[in-house]
Amino acid sequence: MIVMKFGGASLQDAEAIERVIEIIRGRLERRPVVVVSAIGKTTQGLLDAAEGSAAQNSKSALRAVSALERRHQDEVAKLLKGSALAAVSKAINHNFRELEKLLEGLVILGTVPPRGLDRILSYGEILSSIIVSGAMVDRGLPASQIDARRFMITNDKFGAASPLFEDTKGLLSTRVRPLLDEGLLPVTQGFIGATRGGATTTLGFEGSDYSATIIGAALDAEDVEIWKNVSGLMTTDPAIFAGARTVPRCSYAEAAELTRLGAKVLHYKAIHPAAAANIPVHILNSRKPAEAGTAVGIKGAEAITPFKSITYIRPVTLLNIFFDDQAGTASLLEASKLRELTALLERREVSPLITIVSGMRALLAIEAKYLEAASTALMEELARIGRIETERRRAIVTLVGEGSNGRIDIAARVFTAIKEIEVGLILRESSSTATSIVIDQADVERVIALLHAEFFDRAES
Ligand code: ASP
Ligand code: MG
């Protein structure tokens, strides 16, 4: 069997859903479990509605909800007719009335508790699964909708819940496997789950990929397919470099580094379950289903290029923390201060992209949005550990590829390629897959163009 996951952009309207159904039809003999995201931008709309309600801005909340309802009903009306339309339309209506009641609760509370937000956000995926499975049945496919909360059991970290793999695996084998054995096509939701006690949880934004690989690993799938509206993993972000090309293959380790350091192609948590169970993940384009896309976790003969892809994150803030103190106590001081620093970052849930400790100084590169979210309290606590110098509006550009491991020519080639750019830092261990460069955020486009020319657009010797 295989898992086929369709992202919100692949389900954005009736036409897109039609395409998805034909893609599934073409895979029937592989016995797919279908996992859907919310229809494009729905999750954001639900978030707006929740925040509007809590802020007692009922007008904006109502506007957000009725826009969502109209959109879902309009697309269904294009997909279905007669009694099939009536049934699905009624189910959608029912879900929106439930949603309104939950939002009314937020108006009274005046705040959005994480637990309530997860409940509200879950409607996006519930609605799309109703529509996709309804349209599949209408077109002669034996779809059977199953609520992911009946098997995706998670801890109670609302907003970023972690699946409890053994529980989930057990329930998938008793509740989903039998559907496959009966020749049915299970259609379920990504992103959402439930605690053991039955409270709705979500796995974090863009978390449907993670659902898909968890389900794939638990059911021992032959393949997991992640269908998007881009042609797989690219050599770099096509939005900032027009010459970007699809990367046919990469390893789990390469994909993990790329997603950790900015590539949006797959949710970063999605790699681990697939890698642990050794299940290939294919990233495919639902607008161009005949293209091969990218296969993650499949080895094969390929051109020996040092790198697979160049990714970036911006804005990034650099924190230089100086542990100055009387000379002589340096090493002792450093160890305890470092422990303090690590504990503080963990408590505040900030994970630096780069950490370098040298002598009496630590350098942390942190994505600016996380630093803002962690508030000024973090900065105050940091200031108690050491003297801080901050550099804002930086970016980290990272070249990733196992082919670069142990190659002594790479560092010189990187330096030479970007010699006219002011570089804050180059981080490269000869044994590692990633080479990171810290630069001004305004230089990202130029640096990527130069590195792409050096490492992707000329023949390797
Ligand atoms: N619908 C959710 C989101 O937009 C989950 C997902 O699309 O993967 O974040
Ligand atoms: Mg999505």
mmCIF file of C-alpha atoms and ligand atoms in Angstrom, residues 5-9 37-38 40 43 125 205-209 228, ligand 2:
data_model
loop_
_atom_site.group_PDB
_atom_site.id
_atom_site.type_symbol
_atom_site.label_atom_id
_atom_site.label_comp_id
_atom_site.label_asym_id
_atom_site.label_seq_id
_atom_site.Cartn_x
_atom_site.Cartn_y
_atom_site.Cartn_z
ATOM 1 C CA LYS A 5 -0.976 13.234 0.797
ATOM 2 C CA PHE A 6 -2.441 16.261 -0.940
ATOM 3 C CA GLY A 7 -1.567 19.768 0.275
ATOM 4 C CA GLY A 8 -3.917 22.720 0.414
ATOM 5 C CA ALA A 9 -2.672 24.208 -2.852
ATOM 6 C CA SER A 37 -4.835 19.123 4.072
ATOM 7 C CA ALA A 38 -7.370 21.896 4.401
ATOM 8 C CA GLY A 40 -5.751 26.270 0.378
ATOM 9 C CA THR A 43 -6.343 27.274 8.107
ATOM 10 C CA GLU A 125 -9.126 19.333 7.297
ATOM 11 C CA PHE A 205 1.362 24.415 10.898
ATOM 12 C CA GLU A 206 1.990 22.570 7.636
ATOM 13 C CA GLY A 207 1.917 19.388 9.714
ATOM 14 C CA SER A 208 0.023 17.226 7.206
ATOM 15 C CA ASP A 209 3.288 15.943 5.741
ATOM 16 C CA LYS A 228 2.123 19.767 -3.931
HETATM 17 MG MG MG B 2 -0.406 22.958 3.500
#
